């Protein structure tokens, strides 16, 4: 178990200082800032912990690195712990993740008992977490609830789409989930039957002040990327179709490449000379990433218009800038809890071609912020790619709507606000009558 005093945490977050909520005033307005301060006013000095499985990589870490400093800035004592596991543990929890999302994969009773449960137990051997509210994120540390090393209200936060979870894995997790005081899902439709405790619905969010998500002009984006263009020999004047995600079977990068290859056969498109840039990283809790990267690279072959990149330098700065200068962002996962990358691209004003699954449907409003497609329908993906690449005005209109849609629904301040409402509710502190 690593805590926020550990060397591992400091390696990533030496700069994570409390953040003043007033900094968000220009983006969300004074009324919203005052409301958040008021919610926090009766939570002064309360302790709020998060437990997850990695300090870096993936959407959960991305959100926690903003939620924790904002909560501390609001006068709440917010801590972040990450469990420690070996390669085998992460390989099993990755399989859990896949099986929960509907893939047909195998695990043994030894995997569950000797590795999954044992790792959960080991992490708490010398650790006791005492907090007014602790949020445990995703299946990896879910079973830690039974080891009696938590004190205070406990919430399990599920970030993945469990609606089609395999019965066996769901029945295995249920007793643990029901040991919590409640659980949070990103969407009501993700909740499978059997949960006996209160369930709350809270959507994920992005931090508009982070290096990645700060709003930038196109010129700033191009200038920031100058070293990137030269390192990868990319001509920035060519229209960019962009995809960003972990290399993972559900992210469906293979279909993006196949669609792009088909798109390039179109006569009008050939004149535009678009390029496809796929950027991905590997998380410590995702052992399949490298293998998937090799596979995707192989599918792209030697095509000179396709760039498949792994763990790019200046990750946050370059990804934010790429999302700004890209003409289209494509995210056609076959399963997706939420898809923060979609939020990030929309926030940079770039229309998204997204698959009509999970949380993408909350973000891509067909014909308003982008287009929804079936993740396996190459023809419709190609049609929308062509439509957007050849319609500047349409891109502008969708891009404008995209920014406003994110501002209204998916900024980190909204997420913090909902967590504070939940905290006041479960601690019985002058509960304000908002709906979560
Ligand atoms: N990400 C990144 N660099 C990469 C690939 C992904 O920083 O090369 C970030 C991405 O910007 C987003 C997060 O990782 O903030 C992925 O979150 P998402 O919800 O899209 O997917 P998850 O990985 O949680 O399934």
CSV table of C-alpha atoms in Angstrom, one decimal, residues 53-256:
chain,number,residue,atom,x,y,z
A,53,UNK,CA,-4.8,0.8,-7.8
A,54,UNK,CA,-2.4,3.2,-9.5
A,55,UNK,CA,-1.1,6.7,-9.1
A,56,UNK,CA,-0.7,7.1,-12.8
A,57,UNK,CA,-2.4,6.0,-16.0
A,58,UNK,CA,-6.1,5.8,-16.8
A,59,UNK,CA,-9.1,7.9,-15.9
A,60,UNK,CA,-9.2,7.3,-12.1
A,61,UNK,CA,-5.7,8.6,-11.4
A,62,UNK,CA,-6.4,11.5,-13.8
A,63,UNK,CA,-9.4,12.6,-11.8
A,64,UNK,CA,-7.9,12.0,-8.3
A,65,UNK,CA,-4.9,14.2,-9.1
A,66,UNK,CA,-7.4,17.1,-9.3
A,67,UNK,CA,-10.1,16.1,-6.8
A,68,UNK,CA,-7.6,15.6,-3.9
A,69,UNK,CA,-5.9,19.1,-4.2
A,70,UNK,CA,-9.3,20.9,-4.7
A,71,UNK,CA,-10.7,19.1,-1.6
A,72,UNK,CA,-7.7,20.1,0.4
A,73,UNK,CA,-8.0,23.6,-0.8
A,74,UNK,CA,-11.6,23.6,0.5
A,75,UNK,CA,-10.4,22.7,4.0
A,76,UNK,CA,-11.1,19.0,3.9
A,77,UNK,CA,-8.3,16.7,4.8
A,78,UNK,CA,-8.2,14.6,1.6
A,79,UNK,CA,-5.7,11.7,1.2
A,80,UNK,CA,-4.9,9.2,-1.6
A,81,UNK,CA,-3.7,5.6,-1.2
A,82,UNK,CA,-2.8,3.2,-3.9
A,83,UNK,CA,-2.7,-0.5,-3.4
A,84,UNK,CA,0.4,-2.5,-4.3
A,85,UNK,CA,0.3,-5.7,-6.4
A,86,UNK,CA,2.6,-7.9,-8.4
A,87,UNK,CA,2.3,-8.6,-12.1
A,88,UNK,CA,0.1,-11.6,-11.5
A,89,UNK,CA,-2.4,-9.5,-9.5
A,90,UNK,CA,-2.7,-6.9,-12.2
A,91,UNK,CA,-3.1,-9.6,-14.8
A,92,UNK,CA,-6.0,-11.1,-12.9
A,93,UNK,CA,-7.7,-7.8,-12.2
A,94,UNK,CA,-7.3,-6.9,-15.8
A,95,UNK,CA,-9.1,-10.1,-16.7
A,96,UNK,CA,-11.8,-9.2,-14.1
A,97,UNK,CA,-12.1,-5.8,-15.8
A,98,UNK,CA,-12.5,-7.5,-19.2
A,99,UNK,CA,-15.0,-10.2,-17.9
A,100,UNK,CA,-17.0,-7.5,-16.2
A,101,UNK,CA,-17.2,-5.6,-19.5
A,102,UNK,CA,-18.5,-8.7,-21.2
A,103,UNK,CA,-15.4,-10.5,-22.6
A,104,UNK,CA,-15.2,-14.2,-22.4
A,105,UNK,CA,-12.0,-14.8,-20.4
A,106,UNK,CA,-10.9,-17.3,-17.9
A,107,UNK,CA,-9.8,-17.2,-14.2
A,108,UNK,CA,-9.3,-19.9,-11.7
A,109,UNK,CA,-10.3,-20.3,-8.0
A,110,UNK,CA,-6.5,-19.9,-7.2
A,111,UNK,CA,-6.5,-16.6,-9.0
A,112,UNK,CA,-9.4,-15.4,-6.8
A,113,UNK,CA,-8.2,-16.8,-3.5
A,114,UNK,CA,-4.4,-16.8,-3.7
A,115,UNK,CA,-3.8,-13.7,-5.7
A,116,UNK,CA,-6.8,-11.3,-5.7
A,117,UNK,CA,-8.0,-11.8,-2.1
A,118,UNK,CA,-4.5,-12.3,-0.7
A,119,UNK,CA,-3.2,-9.1,-2.3
A,120,UNK,CA,-6.1,-7.2,-0.9
A,121,UNK,CA,-5.4,-8.6,2.5
A,122,UNK,CA,-1.6,-8.0,2.3
A,123,UNK,CA,-2.1,-4.4,1.5
A,124,UNK,CA,-3.8,-3.8,4.8
A,125,UNK,CA,-1.6,-5.8,7.0
A,126,UNK,CA,0.1,-2.8,8.5
A,127,UNK,CA,-2.4,-0.1,7.4
A,128,UNK,CA,-5.4,1.3,9.0
A,129,UNK,CA,-7.4,3.9,7.2
A,130,UNK,CA,-9.4,6.1,9.5
A,131,UNK,CA,-11.5,8.7,7.7
A,132,UNK,CA,-15.0,10.2,7.8
A,133,UNK,CA,-15.5,8.9,4.2
A,134,UNK,CA,-13.4,6.6,2.1
A,135,UNK,CA,-14.0,6.0,-1.6
A,136,UNK,CA,-12.6,2.8,-2.9
A,137,UNK,CA,-12.2,2.8,-6.7
A,138,UNK,CA,-13.0,-0.1,-9.1
A,139,UNK,CA,-12.7,-3.9,-8.6
A,140,UNK,CA,-8.9,-4.1,-7.8
A,141,UNK,CA,-9.2,-3.0,-4.1
A,142,UNK,CA,-12.9,-3.7,-3.7
A,143,UNK,CA,-12.4,-6.8,-1.5
A,144,UNK,CA,-10.2,-4.8,1.0
A,145,UNK,CA,-13.5,-3.9,2.8
A,146,UNK,CA,-13.6,-7.2,4.6
A,147,UNK,CA,-10.3,-6.9,6.3
A,148,UNK,CA,-11.6,-4.5,9.0
A,149,UNK,CA,-8.9,-2.0,8.5
A,150,UNK,CA,-11.2,0.9,7.5
A,151,UNK,CA,-13.0,3.1,10.0
A,152,UNK,CA,-15.7,5.5,8.8
A,153,UNK,CA,-18.2,5.5,6.0
A,154,UNK,CA,-17.2,3.4,3.0
A,155,UNK,CA,-18.2,3.9,-0.6
A,156,UNK,CA,-17.3,1.7,-3.6
A,157,UNK,CA,-16.9,3.7,-6.7
A,158,UNK,CA,-17.3,1.7,-9.9
A,159,UNK,CA,-15.9,3.4,-13.1
A,160,UNK,CA,-16.7,0.6,-15.5
A,161,UNK,CA,-19.8,-0.5,-17.4
A,162,UNK,CA,-20.9,-3.6,-15.4
A,163,UNK,CA,-24.3,-3.9,-17.1
A,164,UNK,CA,-23.3,-7.1,-18.9
A,165,UNK,CA,-20.9,-8.4,-16.3
A,166,UNK,CA,-20.5,-12.2,-16.2
A,167,UNK,CA,-22.8,-13.6,-13.5
A,168,UNK,CA,-20.0,-15.5,-11.8
A,169,UNK,CA,-17.7,-12.5,-11.4
A,170,UNK,CA,-20.6,-10.3,-10.4
A,171,UNK,CA,-21.8,-12.8,-7.7
A,172,UNK,CA,-18.2,-13.0,-6.5
A,173,UNK,CA,-18.0,-9.2,-6.1
A,174,UNK,CA,-21.5,-8.7,-4.7
A,175,UNK,CA,-20.8,-9.6,-1.1
A,176,UNK,CA,-17.9,-7.2,-1.0
A,177,UNK,CA,-19.9,-4.4,-2.7
A,178,UNK,CA,-22.7,-5.0,-0.1
A,179,UNK,CA,-20.3,-4.6,2.7
A,180,UNK,CA,-19.9,-0.9,1.8
A,181,UNK,CA,-22.3,1.8,3.0
A,182,UNK,CA,-23.1,2.5,-0.7
A,183,UNK,CA,-21.7,2.5,-4.2
A,184,UNK,CA,-21.4,5.0,-7.0
A,185,UNK,CA,-21.8,4.2,-10.7
A,186,UNK,CA,-21.3,6.6,-13.6
A,187,UNK,CA,-24.8,5.7,-15.0
A,188,UNK,CA,-27.9,4.1,-13.7
A,189,UNK,CA,-27.9,1.5,-16.5
A,190,UNK,CA,-24.5,0.1,-15.4
A,191,UNK,CA,-26.0,-1.2,-12.1
A,192,UNK,CA,-26.7,-4.9,-12.1
A,193,UNK,CA,-29.2,-6.5,-9.7
A,194,UNK,CA,-28.2,-7.7,-6.2
A,195,UNK,CA,-26.9,-4.5,-4.6
A,196,UNK,CA,-28.6,-4.1,-1.3
A,197,UNK,CA,-27.0,-0.7,-0.3
A,198,UNK,CA,-27.8,2.7,-1.7
A,199,UNK,CA,-26.5,3.4,-5.1
A,200,UNK,CA,-25.5,6.9,-6.3
A,201,UNK,CA,-25.0,8.2,-9.8
A,202,UNK,CA,-22.1,10.5,-10.5
A,203,UNK,CA,-20.4,11.1,-13.9
A,204,UNK,CA,-16.7,11.5,-14.2
A,205,UNK,CA,-15.1,14.9,-15.1
A,206,UNK,CA,-12.0,16.7,-16.3
A,207,UNK,CA,-10.0,19.5,-14.8
A,208,UNK,CA,-10.2,22.6,-17.1
A,209,UNK,CA,-7.1,24.1,-15.4
A,210,UNK,CA,-4.8,21.1,-15.8
A,211,UNK,CA,-2.0,21.3,-18.3
A,212,UNK,CA,-3.8,18.9,-20.6
A,213,UNK,CA,-7.2,20.6,-20.4
A,214,UNK,CA,-6.4,24.3,-20.3
A,215,UNK,CA,-8.1,26.1,-23.1
A,216,UNK,CA,-5.6,27.1,-25.8
A,217,UNK,CA,-5.8,28.7,-29.2
A,218,UNK,CA,-5.0,26.7,-32.3
A,219,UNK,CA,-1.8,28.7,-32.7
A,220,UNK,CA,-0.7,27.9,-29.2
A,221,UNK,CA,-1.5,24.2,-29.9
A,222,UNK,CA,0.6,24.1,-33.1
A,223,UNK,CA,3.5,26.0,-31.4
A,224,UNK,CA,3.5,23.7,-28.4
A,225,UNK,CA,3.8,20.8,-30.7
A,226,UNK,CA,6.7,22.1,-32.7
A,227,UNK,CA,9.2,19.5,-31.2
A,228,UNK,CA,6.6,16.8,-31.6
A,229,UNK,CA,6.2,17.5,-35.3
A,230,UNK,CA,9.9,17.3,-35.9
A,231,UNK,CA,10.5,14.2,-33.7
A,232,UNK,CA,7.9,12.2,-35.5
A,233,UNK,CA,8.4,13.8,-39.0
A,234,UNK,CA,4.7,15.0,-39.1
A,235,UNK,CA,3.6,17.7,-41.4
A,236,UNK,CA,1.3,19.9,-39.2
A,237,UNK,CA,-0.4,21.4,-42.2
A,238,UNK,CA,-2.1,18.1,-43.0
A,239,UNK,CA,-5.6,17.5,-41.4
A,240,UNK,CA,-5.3,15.4,-38.3
A,241,UNK,CA,-7.7,12.6,-37.3
A,242,UNK,CA,-6.8,11.8,-33.7
A,243,UNK,CA,-7.4,9.0,-31.2
A,244,UNK,CA,-6.0,8.8,-27.7
A,245,UNK,CA,-6.5,5.9,-25.2
A,246,UNK,CA,-4.7,3.1,-23.5
A,247,UNK,CA,-3.9,0.2,-25.9
A,248,UNK,CA,-6.7,-2.1,-25.0
A,249,UNK,CA,-9.0,-4.5,-26.8
A,250,UNK,CA,-12.1,-2.5,-25.8
A,251,UNK,CA,-10.7,0.7,-27.2
A,252,UNK,CA,-11.0,-0.8,-30.7
A,253,UNK,CA,-8.1,1.0,-32.2
A,254,UNK,CA,-8.0,-1.7,-34.9
A,255,UNK,CA,-11.3,-0.5,-36.4
A,256,UNK,CA,-10.1,3.1,-36.3
